[in-house]
């Protein structure tokens, strides 16, 4: 196994979902009855990863509770039809090791990933942002990416998708050249964080799946905050892209932007249709 650990940077405030996110972590919002964070961990497992590292905040203890045993609930449903409703989460809890670290200040995704370094150490690792919920009939998006990483073990891999040009200002956007013999993997030579559509080199937007080499930690340590005071992972990756060490991968599957109310409702609607119809 080349990738053994998956980092979940989940310390953000989730302000687009206020007021619910005052007390409920965004990652605990459900698609049907399962919280986003559990879909994320299941995707990591589908790529063979069972060491789960989470960067959380002191307001997000519910995430820890979700992946802990709950003997009172277990015994209350034991022997009833409802017992099976806990099977999936129990399976995850039994098969994964969970570690947590608190991000002390909300200084952006790059800062959150850097905060996770003590949990990762000196090895390549995956990153999942669980509010980007990804589905696919074949290999999961992260499993597709770990296969690509196996062919390019000195490179970071970012997942991309084409978005409408008038939405590029919500994303990190890449420019690159298709790898030889590939129609879905680009060697990245430029990256911009949330560009105006007029400045965007393409409409290829980075979504919340990454495979990062440990070099990223050194780069993040030297990455300056942007104009909003946030350390951006895109800025750090740009340093590695200049050395030819970033590949962007147009994944197979569907992504729901569950960090927005529209995407969250759409995911629930689609999952409801596929579950009960
Ligand atoms: P977002 O940009 O979606 O921010 O973060 P957010 O706080 O979750 O949500 P809004 O925009 O206020 O509604 C992308 C990912 O980075 C994490 C978030 O938890 C999310 O998984 N993040 C962001 C951190 O862990 N720490 C930060 O300082 C910022």
Coordinates of C-alpha atoms and ligand atoms in Angstrom, one line a residue:
X1 CA 0.0 0.0 0.0
X2 CA 1.5 3.3 -1.1
X3 CA -1.1 5.4 0.8
X4 CA -1.9 4.4 4.3
X5 CA -3.5 7.5 5.8
X6 CA -6.3 9.8 5.0
X7 CA -6.5 13.3 6.5
X8 CA -9.9 15.0 7.0
X9 CA -9.5 18.8 7.5
X10 CA -12.9 19.4 9.1
X11 CA -12.3 22.3 11.5
X12 CA -14.0 25.0 9.4
X13 CA -17.0 26.9 10.8
X14 CA -19.4 26.0 7.9
X15 CA -20.8 29.5 7.9
X16 CA -22.9 28.8 4.8
X17 CA -25.0 26.5 6.9
X18 CA -25.7 28.8 9.8
X19 CA -27.6 28.6 12.0
X20 CA -27.5 24.8 12.1
X21 CA -23.6 24.8 12.2
X22 CA -23.6 26.9 15.4
X23 CA -23.8 23.6 17.3
X24 CA -23.8 20.9 14.6
X25 CA -20.6 20.3 12.6
X26 CA -21.2 20.7 8.9
X27 CA -19.7 17.2 8.4
X28 CA -22.4 15.7 10.6
X29 CA -25.2 16.9 8.3
X30 CA -26.9 13.9 6.8
X31 CA -27.4 12.7 3.3
X32 CA -30.5 10.5 4.1
X33 CA -29.6 9.2 7.6
X34 CA -25.8 9.1 7.2
X35 CA -23.6 12.0 8.0
X36 CA -21.2 13.4 5.3
X37 CA -18.2 12.5 7.4
X38 CA -19.1 8.8 7.3
X39 CA -19.4 8.8 3.5
X40 CA -15.9 10.3 3.5
X41 CA -14.4 7.7 5.7
X42 CA -16.1 4.9 3.7
X43 CA -14.5 6.4 0.6
X44 CA -11.1 6.2 2.2
X45 CA -11.8 2.6 3.1
X46 CA -12.7 1.8 -0.4
X47 CA -9.2 2.9 -1.4
X48 CA -7.8 0.5 1.2
X49 CA -7.1 3.2 3.8
X50 CA -8.0 2.6 7.4
X51 CA -5.8 5.1 9.3
X52 CA -8.0 8.1 9.6
X53 CA -6.6 11.4 10.8
X54 CA -8.9 14.3 11.5
X55 CA -8.1 18.0 12.0
X56 CA -11.0 19.2 14.1
X57 CA -11.9 22.1 16.4
X58 CA -13.1 22.1 19.9
X59 CA -16.6 22.7 18.6
X60 CA -16.7 19.5 16.6
X61 CA -16.7 16.8 19.3
X62 CA -19.8 15.2 17.7
X63 CA -17.5 13.9 15.0
X64 CA -15.5 12.0 17.5
X65 CA -18.7 10.7 19.2
X66 CA -20.0 9.4 15.8
X67 CA -17.0 7.1 15.5
X68 CA -17.2 5.8 19.1
X69 CA -19.1 2.9 20.5
X70 CA -22.4 3.9 22.1
X71 CA -23.4 1.0 24.4
X72 CA -26.7 2.6 25.6
X73 CA -28.1 3.0 22.0
X74 CA -26.7 -0.4 21.0
X75 CA -28.5 -2.2 23.8
X76 CA -31.7 -0.2 23.2
X77 CA -32.0 -1.5 19.6
X78 CA -30.4 -4.9 20.1
X79 CA -32.7 -7.6 18.9
X80 CA -35.0 -5.2 17.0
X81 CA -35.2 -4.4 13.3
X82 CA -33.3 -1.1 14.0
X83 CA -30.1 -2.8 15.1
X84 CA -29.0 -3.1 11.4
X85 CA -29.1 0.7 11.1
X86 CA -26.0 0.8 13.1
X87 CA -24.1 -1.9 11.2
X88 CA -22.5 0.4 8.7
X89 CA -21.0 2.8 11.2
X90 CA -20.0 0.0 13.5
X91 CA -18.2 -1.6 10.6
X92 CA -16.3 1.7 10.0
X93 CA -15.5 2.1 13.7
X94 CA -14.2 -1.5 14.0
X95 CA -12.0 -1.4 10.9
X96 CA -10.4 2.1 11.1
X97 CA -8.1 3.7 13.6
X98 CA -9.0 7.3 14.3
X99 CA -6.7 10.1 15.4
X100 CA -7.5 13.7 16.0
X101 CA -5.7 17.0 16.4
X102 CA -7.2 20.5 17.0
X103 CA -6.6 23.3 14.6
X104 CA -6.0 26.2 17.0
X105 CA -7.0 29.0 14.6
X106 CA -9.1 28.8 11.5
X107 CA -6.5 30.1 9.1
X108 CA -7.6 28.2 6.0
X109 CA -7.4 24.8 4.4
X110 CA -3.6 24.9 3.9
X111 CA -3.2 25.7 7.5
X112 CA -5.5 22.9 8.5
X113 CA -3.6 20.4 6.4
X114 CA -0.3 21.7 7.9
X115 CA -1.8 21.2 11.4
X116 CA -2.4 17.6 10.6
X117 CA 1.4 16.9 10.1
X118 CA 1.9 15.3 13.6
X119 CA -0.8 12.7 12.6
X120 CA 0.7 11.9 9.2
X121 CA 4.5 12.0 9.6
X122 CA 6.8 11.7 6.7
X123 CA 4.7 9.8 4.1
X124 CA 2.3 10.5 1.3
X125 CA -1.3 10.8 2.3
X126 CA -4.8 11.3 1.0
X127 CA -7.0 14.2 1.8
X128 CA -10.8 14.2 1.7
X129 CA -13.0 17.2 2.2
X130 CA -16.3 15.4 3.1
X131 CA -18.5 18.3 2.0
X132 CA -17.6 17.3 -1.5
X133 CA -19.6 14.0 -1.7
X134 CA -18.4 11.8 -4.5
X135 CA -20.2 8.8 -6.0
X136 CA -19.2 6.4 -8.7
X137 CA -20.5 3.0 -9.9
X138 CA -16.9 1.6 -10.2
X139 CA -13.8 2.6 -8.2
X140 CA -14.4 5.5 -5.8
X141 CA -12.8 8.8 -6.7
X142 CA -10.0 8.2 -4.1
X143 CA -9.4 4.7 -5.3
X144 CA -9.0 6.0 -8.9
X145 CA -6.5 8.6 -7.5
X146 CA -4.4 6.1 -5.6
X147 CA -4.1 4.0 -8.8
X148 CA -2.8 7.1 -10.6
X149 CA -0.5 8.0 -7.7
X150 CA 1.1 4.5 -7.9
X151 CA 2.3 5.5 -11.4
X152 CA 3.6 8.9 -10.2
X153 CA 4.8 8.4 -6.6
X154 CA 6.8 11.7 -6.6
X155 CA 3.8 13.8 -7.5
X156 CA 0.8 15.2 -5.7
X157 CA -2.6 14.4 -7.3
X158 CA -5.6 16.8 -7.3
X159 CA -9.0 15.8 -8.4
X160 CA -10.6 18.2 -10.9
X161 CA -13.9 18.6 -12.7
X162 CA -15.1 21.0 -15.4
X163 CA -17.4 23.7 -13.9
X164 CA -19.3 26.5 -15.6
X165 CA -17.0 29.4 -16.3
X166 CA -19.1 31.7 -14.1
X167 CA -18.4 29.5 -11.1
X168 CA -14.6 29.3 -11.3
X169 CA -14.4 32.0 -8.7
X170 CA -15.4 29.5 -6.0
X171 CA -12.6 27.1 -6.8
X172 CA -8.9 26.6 -7.2
X173 CA -8.4 26.3 -11.0
X174 CA -5.6 24.6 -12.9
X175 CA -3.9 24.9 -16.2
X176 CA -1.9 22.0 -17.6
X177 CA -1.0 19.6 -20.4
X178 CA -2.4 16.2 -20.8
X179 CA 0.0 13.4 -20.0
X180 CA 1.1 11.3 -22.9
X181 CA -1.4 8.6 -23.6
X182 CA -4.0 10.1 -21.2
X183 CA -7.2 11.8 -21.7
X184 CA -7.9 12.6 -18.1
X185 CA -4.6 13.4 -16.3
X186 CA -2.8 16.7 -16.7
X187 CA 0.7 17.8 -15.7
X188 CA -0.2 21.1 -13.9
X189 CA 1.8 24.2 -14.8
X190 CA -0.4 26.9 -13.3
X191 CA -3.0 27.1 -10.5
X192 CA -5.1 30.1 -9.3
X193 CA -7.2 30.3 -6.2
X194 CA -10.7 31.6 -6.8
X195 CA -9.9 33.6 -10.0
X196 CA -12.3 36.0 -11.7
X197 CA -13.7 34.2 -14.8
X198 CA -11.8 36.7 -17.0
X199 CA -8.5 35.6 -15.4
X200 CA -9.1 31.9 -15.2
X201 CA -6.9 29.9 -17.6
X202 CA -9.5 27.0 -17.8
X203 CA -12.7 25.8 -16.1
X204 CA -10.9 22.8 -14.6
X205 CA -11.7 23.2 -10.9
X206 CA -10.0 21.4 -8.0
X207 CA -12.5 19.5 -5.8
X208 CA -12.0 18.1 -2.3
X209 CA -9.8 15.1 -3.0
X210 CA -6.0 15.2 -2.9
X211 CA -3.0 12.9 -2.6
X212 CA -0.1 14.8 -1.2
X213 CA 3.5 14.0 -0.8
X214 CA 5.1 14.9 2.5
X215 CA 7.0 17.7 0.8
X216 CA 3.8 19.7 1.1
X217 CA 4.4 20.2 4.8
X218 CA 7.7 22.0 4.2
X219 CA 6.1 24.1 1.5
X220 CA 3.1 25.0 3.7
X221 CA 5.4 26.0 6.5
X222 CA 6.7 28.7 4.1
X223 CA 3.4 29.7 2.4
X224 CA 2.2 33.2 3.2
X225 CA -1.4 33.9 4.0
X226 CA -3.5 35.4 1.3
X227 CA -5.3 38.8 1.5
X228 CA -7.9 37.2 3.8
X229 CA -5.3 35.9 6.1
X230 CA -5.8 32.3 5.0
X231 CA -3.1 29.8 4.0
X232 CA -4.3 28.3 0.7
X233 CA -3.3 24.7 -0.3
X234 CA -3.5 25.9 -3.9
X235 CA -0.6 28.4 -3.3
X236 CA 1.5 25.6 -1.7
X237 CA 0.7 23.2 -4.6
X238 CA 1.7 25.9 -7.1
X239 CA 5.2 25.7 -5.7
X240 CA 5.3 22.0 -6.4
X241 CA 3.6 22.4 -9.8
X242 CA 6.5 24.7 -10.9
X243 CA 8.7 21.7 -10.3
X244 CA 6.4 19.5 -12.4
X245 CA 5.2 17.6 -9.3
X246 CA 1.4 18.1 -9.5
X247 CA -1.0 16.1 -11.6
X248 CA -4.6 17.0 -12.0
X249 CA -7.0 14.1 -12.5
X250 CA -10.4 14.4 -14.1
X251 CA -12.2 11.7 -12.1
X252 CA -15.0 9.4 -13.1
X253 CA -18.1 9.9 -11.0
X254 CA -20.4 12.5 -9.7
X255 CA -19.6 15.2 -7.1
X256 CA -22.2 17.0 -4.9
X257 CA -21.1 20.3 -3.4
X258 CA -22.7 19.6 0.0
X259 CA -20.9 22.7 1.4
X260 CA -23.7 24.6 -0.3
X261 CA -27.4 24.3 0.5
X262 CA -28.3 23.7 -3.2
X263 CA -25.7 20.8 -3.5
X264 CA -26.7 19.3 -0.2
X265 CA -30.4 19.2 -1.1
X266 CA -29.5 17.8 -4.6
X267 CA -27.5 15.0 -3.0
X268 CA -30.3 14.1 -0.7
X269 CA -32.8 14.1 -3.6
X270 CA -30.6 11.9 -5.8
X271 CA -29.8 9.5 -2.9
X272 CA -33.4 9.3 -2.0
X273 CA -34.4 8.4 -5.6
X274 CA -31.6 5.7 -5.9
X275 CA -32.4 4.2 -2.4
X276 CA -36.2 3.9 -2.6
X277 CA -37.2 3.9 -6.3
Ligands
LIG1 P1 -14.6 25.7 3.4 O1 -14.0 26.7 2.5 O2 -15.8 24.9 2.8 O3 -15.0 26.4 4.7 O4 -13.5 24.7 3.8 P2 -16.0 26.0 5.8 O5 -15.7 26.7 7.1 O6 -16.1 24.5 6.0 O7 -17.5 26.4 5.3 P3 -18.1 27.9 5.0 O8 -17.4 28.3 3.7 O9 -17.8 28.8 6.1 O10 -19.5 27.6 4.8 C1 -13.1 23.6 3.1 C2 -12.6 22.5 4.0 O11 -11.5 23.0 4.8 C3 -11.8 22.8 6.2 C4 -13.3 22.8 6.3 O12 -13.7 22.2 7.5 C5 -13.7 22.1 5.0 O13 -13.6 20.7 5.2 N1 -11.1 24.0 6.9 C6 -11.3 25.2 6.4 C7 -10.5 23.7 8.0 O14 -10.4 22.6 8.5 N2 -9.9 24.8 8.7 C8 -9.9 26.1 8.2 O15 -9.3 27.0 8.8 C9 -10.7 26.3 7.0

